[in-house]
Coordinates of C-alpha atoms in Angstrom, one line a residue:
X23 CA 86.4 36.5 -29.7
X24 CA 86.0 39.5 -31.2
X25 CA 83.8 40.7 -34.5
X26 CA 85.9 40.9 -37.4
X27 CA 86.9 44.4 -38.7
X28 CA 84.3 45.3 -41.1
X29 CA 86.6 47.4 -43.8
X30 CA 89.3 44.3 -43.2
X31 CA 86.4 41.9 -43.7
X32 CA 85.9 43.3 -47.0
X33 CA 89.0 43.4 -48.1
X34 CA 89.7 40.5 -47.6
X35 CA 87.4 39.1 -50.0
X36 CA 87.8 41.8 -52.4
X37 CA 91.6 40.8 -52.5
X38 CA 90.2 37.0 -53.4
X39 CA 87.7 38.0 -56.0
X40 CA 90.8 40.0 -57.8
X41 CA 93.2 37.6 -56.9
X42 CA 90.6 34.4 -59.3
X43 CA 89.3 36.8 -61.5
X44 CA 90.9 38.0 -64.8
X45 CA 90.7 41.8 -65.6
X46 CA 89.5 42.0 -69.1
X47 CA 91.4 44.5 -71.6
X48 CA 88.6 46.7 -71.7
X49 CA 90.1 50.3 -71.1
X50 CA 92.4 52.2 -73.8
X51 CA 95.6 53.1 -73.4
X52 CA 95.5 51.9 -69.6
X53 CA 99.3 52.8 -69.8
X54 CA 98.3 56.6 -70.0
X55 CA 95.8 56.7 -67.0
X56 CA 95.7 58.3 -63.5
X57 CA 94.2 56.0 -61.2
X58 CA 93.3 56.0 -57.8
X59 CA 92.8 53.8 -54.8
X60 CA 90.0 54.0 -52.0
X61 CA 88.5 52.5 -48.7
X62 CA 86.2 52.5 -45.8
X63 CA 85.9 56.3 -45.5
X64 CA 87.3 58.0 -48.9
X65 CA 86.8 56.4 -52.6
X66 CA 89.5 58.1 -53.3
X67 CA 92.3 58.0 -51.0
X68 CA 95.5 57.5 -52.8
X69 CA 95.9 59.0 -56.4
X70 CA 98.8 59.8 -59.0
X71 CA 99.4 55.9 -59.6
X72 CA 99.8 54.5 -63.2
X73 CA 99.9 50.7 -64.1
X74 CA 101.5 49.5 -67.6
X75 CA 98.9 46.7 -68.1
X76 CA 95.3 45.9 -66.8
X77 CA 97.2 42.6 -65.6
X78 CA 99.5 44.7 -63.4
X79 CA 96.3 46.9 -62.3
X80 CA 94.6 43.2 -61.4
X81 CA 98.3 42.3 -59.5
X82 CA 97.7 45.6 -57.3
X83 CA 94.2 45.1 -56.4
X84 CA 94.9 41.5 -55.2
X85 CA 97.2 42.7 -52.9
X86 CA 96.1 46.4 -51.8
X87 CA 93.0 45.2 -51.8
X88 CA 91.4 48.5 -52.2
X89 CA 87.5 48.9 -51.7
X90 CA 88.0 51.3 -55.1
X91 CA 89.4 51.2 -57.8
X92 CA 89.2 54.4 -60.2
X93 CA 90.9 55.4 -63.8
X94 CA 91.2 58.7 -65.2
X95 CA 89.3 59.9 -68.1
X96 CA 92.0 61.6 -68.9
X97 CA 95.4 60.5 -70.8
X98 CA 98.9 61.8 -70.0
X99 CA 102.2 61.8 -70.8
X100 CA 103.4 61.0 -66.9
X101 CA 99.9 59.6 -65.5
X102 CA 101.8 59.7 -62.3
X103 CA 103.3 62.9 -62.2
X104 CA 102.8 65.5 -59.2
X105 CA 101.0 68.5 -59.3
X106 CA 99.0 67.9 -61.8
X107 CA 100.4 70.1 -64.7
X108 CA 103.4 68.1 -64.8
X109 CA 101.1 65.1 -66.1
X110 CA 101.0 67.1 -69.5
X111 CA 97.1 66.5 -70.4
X112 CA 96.9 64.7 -74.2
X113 CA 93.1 64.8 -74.2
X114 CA 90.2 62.8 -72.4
X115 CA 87.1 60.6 -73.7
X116 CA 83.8 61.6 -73.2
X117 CA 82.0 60.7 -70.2
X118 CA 78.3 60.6 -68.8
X119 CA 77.7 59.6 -65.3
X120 CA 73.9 59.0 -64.7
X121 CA 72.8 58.5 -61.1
X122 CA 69.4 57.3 -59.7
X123 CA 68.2 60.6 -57.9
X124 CA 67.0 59.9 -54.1
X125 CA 64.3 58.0 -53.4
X126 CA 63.0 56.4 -50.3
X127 CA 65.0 53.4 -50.8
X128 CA 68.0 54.6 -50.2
X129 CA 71.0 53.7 -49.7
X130 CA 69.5 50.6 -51.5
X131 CA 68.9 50.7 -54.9
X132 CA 65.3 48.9 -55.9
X133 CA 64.0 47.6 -59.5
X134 CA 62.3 50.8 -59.7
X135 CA 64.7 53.2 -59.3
X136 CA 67.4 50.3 -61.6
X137 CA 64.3 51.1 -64.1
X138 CA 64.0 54.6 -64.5
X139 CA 68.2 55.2 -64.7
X140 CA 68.1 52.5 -67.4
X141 CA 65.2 54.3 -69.6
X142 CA 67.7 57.4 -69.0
X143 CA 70.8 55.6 -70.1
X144 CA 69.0 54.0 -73.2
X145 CA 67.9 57.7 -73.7
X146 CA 71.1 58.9 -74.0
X147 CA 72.9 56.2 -75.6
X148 CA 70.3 56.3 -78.6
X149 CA 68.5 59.5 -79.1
X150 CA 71.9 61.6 -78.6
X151 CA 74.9 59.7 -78.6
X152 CA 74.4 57.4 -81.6
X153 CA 71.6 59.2 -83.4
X154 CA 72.6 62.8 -83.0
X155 CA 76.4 62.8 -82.3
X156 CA 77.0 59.9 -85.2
X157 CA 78.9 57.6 -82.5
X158 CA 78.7 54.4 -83.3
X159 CA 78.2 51.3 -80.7
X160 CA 81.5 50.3 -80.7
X161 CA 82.6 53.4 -79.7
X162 CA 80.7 53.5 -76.7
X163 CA 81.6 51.6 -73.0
X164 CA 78.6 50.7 -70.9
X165 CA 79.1 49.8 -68.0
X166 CA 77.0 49.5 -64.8
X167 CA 78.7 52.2 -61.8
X168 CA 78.2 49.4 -59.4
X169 CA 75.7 51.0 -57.2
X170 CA 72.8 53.1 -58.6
X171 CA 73.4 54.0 -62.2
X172 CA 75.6 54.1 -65.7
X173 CA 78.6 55.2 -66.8
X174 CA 78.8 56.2 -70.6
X175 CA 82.4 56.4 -72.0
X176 CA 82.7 57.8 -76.0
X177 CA 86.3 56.4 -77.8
X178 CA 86.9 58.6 -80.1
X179 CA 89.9 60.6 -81.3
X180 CA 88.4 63.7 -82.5
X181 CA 86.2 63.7 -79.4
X182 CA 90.0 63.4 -76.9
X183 CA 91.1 67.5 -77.4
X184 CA 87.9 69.0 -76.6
X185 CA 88.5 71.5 -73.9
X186 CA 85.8 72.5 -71.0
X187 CA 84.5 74.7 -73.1
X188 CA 83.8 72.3 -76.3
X189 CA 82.3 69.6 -73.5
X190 CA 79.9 72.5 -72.3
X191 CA 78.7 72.6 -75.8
X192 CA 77.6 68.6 -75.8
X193 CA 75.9 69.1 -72.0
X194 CA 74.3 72.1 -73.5
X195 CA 73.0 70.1 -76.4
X196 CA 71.9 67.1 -74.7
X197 CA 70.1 69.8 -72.3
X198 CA 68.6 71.6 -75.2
X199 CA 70.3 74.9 -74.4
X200 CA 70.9 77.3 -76.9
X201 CA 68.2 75.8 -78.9
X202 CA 66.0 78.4 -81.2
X203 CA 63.1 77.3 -82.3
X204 CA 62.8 79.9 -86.0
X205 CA 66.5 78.2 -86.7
X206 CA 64.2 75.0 -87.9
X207 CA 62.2 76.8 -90.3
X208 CA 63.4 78.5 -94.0
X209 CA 61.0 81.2 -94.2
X210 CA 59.0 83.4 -92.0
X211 CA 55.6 82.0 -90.8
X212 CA 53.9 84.8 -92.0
X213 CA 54.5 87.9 -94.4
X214 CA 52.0 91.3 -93.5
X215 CA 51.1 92.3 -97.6
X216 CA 50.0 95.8 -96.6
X217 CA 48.1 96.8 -99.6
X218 CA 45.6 94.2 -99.5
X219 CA 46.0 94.6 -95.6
X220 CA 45.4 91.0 -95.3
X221 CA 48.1 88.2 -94.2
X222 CA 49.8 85.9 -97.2
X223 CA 51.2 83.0 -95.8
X224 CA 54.5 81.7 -97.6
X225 CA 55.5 77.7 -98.4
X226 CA 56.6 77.1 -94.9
X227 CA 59.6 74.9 -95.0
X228 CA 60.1 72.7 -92.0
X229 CA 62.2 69.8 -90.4
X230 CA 60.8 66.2 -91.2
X231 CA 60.6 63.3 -88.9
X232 CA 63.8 62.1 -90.6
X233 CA 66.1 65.1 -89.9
X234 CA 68.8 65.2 -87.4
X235 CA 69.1 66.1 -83.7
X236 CA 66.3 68.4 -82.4
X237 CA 65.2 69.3 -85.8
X238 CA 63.8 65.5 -86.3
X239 CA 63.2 65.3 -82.5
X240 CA 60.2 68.1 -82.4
X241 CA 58.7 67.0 -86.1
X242 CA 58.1 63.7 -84.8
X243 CA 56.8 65.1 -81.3
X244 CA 54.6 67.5 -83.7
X245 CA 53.7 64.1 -85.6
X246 CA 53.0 62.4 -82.8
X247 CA 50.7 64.9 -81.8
X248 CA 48.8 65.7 -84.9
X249 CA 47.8 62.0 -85.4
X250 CA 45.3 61.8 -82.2
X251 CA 42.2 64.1 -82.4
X252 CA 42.8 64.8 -78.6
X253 CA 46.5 66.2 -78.6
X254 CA 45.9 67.5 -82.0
X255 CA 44.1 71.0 -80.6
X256 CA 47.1 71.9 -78.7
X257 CA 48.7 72.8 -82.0
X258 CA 45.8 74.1 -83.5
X259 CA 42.1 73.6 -83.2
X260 CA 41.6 73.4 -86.6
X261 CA 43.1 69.8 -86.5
X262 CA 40.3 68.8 -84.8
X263 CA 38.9 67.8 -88.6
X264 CA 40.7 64.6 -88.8
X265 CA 41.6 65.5 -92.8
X266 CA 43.3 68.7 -92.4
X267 CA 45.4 66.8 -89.1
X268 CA 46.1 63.6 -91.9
X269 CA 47.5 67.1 -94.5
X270 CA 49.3 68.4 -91.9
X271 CA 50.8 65.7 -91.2
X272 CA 51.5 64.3 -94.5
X273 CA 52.8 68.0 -94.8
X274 CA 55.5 67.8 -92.2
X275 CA 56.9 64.4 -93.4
X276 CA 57.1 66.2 -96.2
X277 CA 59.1 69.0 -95.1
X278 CA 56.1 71.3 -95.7
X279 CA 54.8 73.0 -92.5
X280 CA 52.0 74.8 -94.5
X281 CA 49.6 72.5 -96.2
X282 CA 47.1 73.7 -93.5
X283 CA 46.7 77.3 -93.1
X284 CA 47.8 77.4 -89.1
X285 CA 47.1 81.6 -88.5
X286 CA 48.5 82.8 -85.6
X287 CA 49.7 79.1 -84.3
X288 CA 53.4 79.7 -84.1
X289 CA 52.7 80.0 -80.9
X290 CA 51.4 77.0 -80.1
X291 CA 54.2 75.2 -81.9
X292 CA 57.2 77.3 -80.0
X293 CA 55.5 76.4 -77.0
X294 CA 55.8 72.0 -77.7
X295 CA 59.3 73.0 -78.8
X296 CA 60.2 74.1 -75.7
X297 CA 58.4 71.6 -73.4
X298 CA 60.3 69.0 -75.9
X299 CA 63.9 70.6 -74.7
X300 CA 62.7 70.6 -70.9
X301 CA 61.5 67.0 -71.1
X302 CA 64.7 66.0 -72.9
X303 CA 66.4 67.7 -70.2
X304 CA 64.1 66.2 -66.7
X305 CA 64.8 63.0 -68.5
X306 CA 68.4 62.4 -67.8
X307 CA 69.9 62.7 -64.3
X308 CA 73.2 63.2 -65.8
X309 CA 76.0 64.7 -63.8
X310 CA 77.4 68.0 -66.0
X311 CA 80.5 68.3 -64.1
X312 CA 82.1 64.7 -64.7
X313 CA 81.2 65.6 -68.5
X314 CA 82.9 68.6 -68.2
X315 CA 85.8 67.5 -66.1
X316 CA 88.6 66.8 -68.3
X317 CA 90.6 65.3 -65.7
X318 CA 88.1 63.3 -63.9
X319 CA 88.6 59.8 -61.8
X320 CA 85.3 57.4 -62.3
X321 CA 85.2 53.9 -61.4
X322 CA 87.3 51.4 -62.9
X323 CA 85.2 49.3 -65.3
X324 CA 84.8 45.6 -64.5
X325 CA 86.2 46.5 -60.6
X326 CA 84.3 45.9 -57.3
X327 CA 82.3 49.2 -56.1
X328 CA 83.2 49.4 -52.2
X329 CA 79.6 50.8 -51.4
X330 CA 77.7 47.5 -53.1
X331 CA 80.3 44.6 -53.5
X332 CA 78.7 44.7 -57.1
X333 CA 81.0 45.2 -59.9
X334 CA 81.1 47.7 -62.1
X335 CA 80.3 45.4 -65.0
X336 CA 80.9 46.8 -69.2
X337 CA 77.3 45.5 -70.6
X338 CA 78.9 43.9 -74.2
X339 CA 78.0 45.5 -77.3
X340 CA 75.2 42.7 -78.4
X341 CA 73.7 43.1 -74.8
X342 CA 70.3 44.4 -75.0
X343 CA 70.0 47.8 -72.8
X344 CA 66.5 47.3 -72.4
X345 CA 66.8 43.9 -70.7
X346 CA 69.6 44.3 -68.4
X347 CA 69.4 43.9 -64.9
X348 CA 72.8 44.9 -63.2
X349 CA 71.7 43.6 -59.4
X350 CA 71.0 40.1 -61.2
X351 CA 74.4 40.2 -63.5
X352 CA 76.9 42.1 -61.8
X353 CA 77.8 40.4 -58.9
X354 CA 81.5 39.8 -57.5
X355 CA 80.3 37.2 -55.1
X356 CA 78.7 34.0 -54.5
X357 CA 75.1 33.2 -53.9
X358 CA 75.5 30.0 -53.3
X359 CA 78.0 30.1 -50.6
X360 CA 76.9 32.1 -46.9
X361 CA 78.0 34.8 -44.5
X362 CA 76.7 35.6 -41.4
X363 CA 76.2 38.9 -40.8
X364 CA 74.1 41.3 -37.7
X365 CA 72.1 44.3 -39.1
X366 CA 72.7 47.8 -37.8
X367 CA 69.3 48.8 -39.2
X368 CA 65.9 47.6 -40.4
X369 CA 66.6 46.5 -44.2
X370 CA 63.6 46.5 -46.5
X371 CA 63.1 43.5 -49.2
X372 CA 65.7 43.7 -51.5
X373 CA 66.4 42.0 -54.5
X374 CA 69.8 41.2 -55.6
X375 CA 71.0 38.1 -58.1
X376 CA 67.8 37.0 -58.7
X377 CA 66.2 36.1 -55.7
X378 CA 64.4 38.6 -53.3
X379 CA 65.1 38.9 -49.6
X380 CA 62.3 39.4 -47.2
X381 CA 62.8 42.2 -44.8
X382 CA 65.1 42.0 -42.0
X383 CA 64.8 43.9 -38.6
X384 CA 67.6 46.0 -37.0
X385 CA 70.0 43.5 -34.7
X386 CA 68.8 40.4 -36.2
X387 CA 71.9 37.8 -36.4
X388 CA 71.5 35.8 -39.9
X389 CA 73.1 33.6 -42.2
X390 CA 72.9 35.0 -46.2
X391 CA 74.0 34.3 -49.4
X392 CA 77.6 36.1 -49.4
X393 CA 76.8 38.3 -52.6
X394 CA 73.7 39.6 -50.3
X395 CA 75.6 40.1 -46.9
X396 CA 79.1 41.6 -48.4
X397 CA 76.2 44.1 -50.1
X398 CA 74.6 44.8 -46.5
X399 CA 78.0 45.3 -44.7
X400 CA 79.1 47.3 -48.1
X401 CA 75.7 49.6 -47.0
X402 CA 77.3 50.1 -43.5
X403 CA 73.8 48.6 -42.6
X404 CA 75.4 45.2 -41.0
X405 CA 78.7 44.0 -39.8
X406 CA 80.1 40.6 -40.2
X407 CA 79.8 37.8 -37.3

């Protein structure tokens, strides 16, 4: 008898899980959506399709049984129109996609590399997205992209009519682009009094630790680093005295970025600034062209990803960011019931719904849990027996 049909395999099973399982109502104005279908080779292989209800979408997934599922950013008067100006664009929410870079587990995902893209999500969700751009929790969808990282989504009508060029503006921000450094300050660092040919330094006023955006982001960094006597000397040495770094300090909480005389230090001070914007920038892998895309496709929320088996899964507002674990939550399948698979390639220890799985060599034929082989087969790095 011959070996099943690895992409009919999978269907099969994704058709069940969609068939048992309820889509929740988690995506606006579904009605209004492009969405598009995808299998073994392409995750996007049909497009231009529109679905009245997330019931009707959960109706169609049972029985196409796609490996993808995607929805439109975008909302349109004719979602299903053909070319796309006849879909007559009515605006778009905001979306981040954040993807763990390559690493040597790959096309695995491992807890360190689930680690690092969730520090970069919480980054995002709460130093720019709540804190800077005044969104507020329940205008944000989390939600796991099924495989290696986070999609962000902002609801928010004022955000739906920005244009390319207004979304540029937001990746530019969140990239610290366009950034000046004298813009935080109300006065000159120095004035030259050329009659007494000496330097008078002015009241200096500053950002404090409370401000907004960038401002507040580099007076804490500056705080930060004025409270320990070994990062204090890199913005001047006279902080080395431990009571002129407690006045400066107490200065820029203050607003007042002169209560120590710091000659010649603006320097010094331009220079954190800018290693604040680049670290702000290394620090999320975020993909500038789905943000900037105002008629992008991304993955269906709550819908299986055909490269894991995992699903897509919203993380609910209450939900901790810190502590979630997506390859112990978001799984589509069973691990209580088995499927026996044969690898196509050496698979490294993996963990996946709470257990870890020694490594298994290339051609060995062996019985799993059925969330852990449909993810191997999903890798292309088994087939099913």
């Amino acid at each position: 008898m011959a070996p099943p049909n690895p992409h009919q395999w999978l269907c099969e099973r994704f058709g069940q899980y969609y068939h048992s399982t309820p889509m929740p109502n988690i995506m606006p104005r579904i009605e209004r959506r492009e969405f598009g279908f995808g299998g073994w080779e392409k995750k996007i292989e049909f497009r231009h399709m529109t679905f009245r209800s997330h019931e009707d979408l959960r109706m169609a997934l049972a029985r196409d049984r796609p490996l993808f599922c995607s929805a439109s950013s975008a909302y349109y008067e004719f979602p299903d129109a053909r070319p796309m100006p006849k879909k007559h664009w009515l605006g778009a929410d905001l979306v981040f996609d954040l993807d763990a870079a390559a690493h040597t587990c790959a096309p695995f995902t491992c807890p360190e590399c689930m680690s690092k893209i969730n520090s970069q999500m919480i980054h995002l969700v709460e130093d720019f997205l709540l804190d800077d751009f005044g969104l507020s929790r329940g205008e944000l969808q989390i939600s796991f992209s099924g495989s290696r990282g986070y999609h962000v989504r902002a609801y928010k009508k004022e955000i739906e009519p920005l244009d390319r060029d207004g979304r540029r503006e937001v990746v530019d921000y969140i990239e610290g682009g366009g950034l000046s450094f004298d813009a935080f300050f109300d006065s000159n660092f120095k004035v030259e009094n050329l009659e007494l040919r000496r330097t008078v330094f002015e009241r200096l006023t500053g950002p404090t630790p409370a401000s907004a955006g960038y401002a507040g982001k580099f007076a804490r960094r500056v705080v930060a680093l004025a409270s320990e006597p070994a990062s204090a000397v890199q913005i001047s040495p006279k902080l080395k005295n431990k009571e002129k770094a407690h006045k400066f300090v107490e200065g820029v909480k203050a607003g007042d970025w002169s209560k120590v005389d710091l000659k010649g230090e603006k320097a010094a001070l331009a220079a954190i600034f800018e290693s604040l914007k680049v670290q702000s920038a290394s620090e999320l892998e975020t993909d500038a062209n789905v943000t900037l895309d105002t008629s992008k496709i991304l993955r269906m929320p709550d819908t299986i990803h055909g490269g894991s088996g995992l699903v897509a899964k919203t993380i609910p507002a209450g939900v901790d960011l810190g502590s979630y674990e997506p390859m112990h939550t978001a799984l589509a399948f069973a691990m209580d019931k088995r499927e026996t698979i044969v690898t196509s390639r050496a698979i490294p220890s993996i963990s996946l719904g709470g257990q870890t799985f020694d490594a298994i060599e290339s051609g060995k034929k062996i019985e799993l849990p059925a969330a852990y082989a449909i993810y191997l087969v999903c890798k292309k790095a088994a087939v099913p027996v």
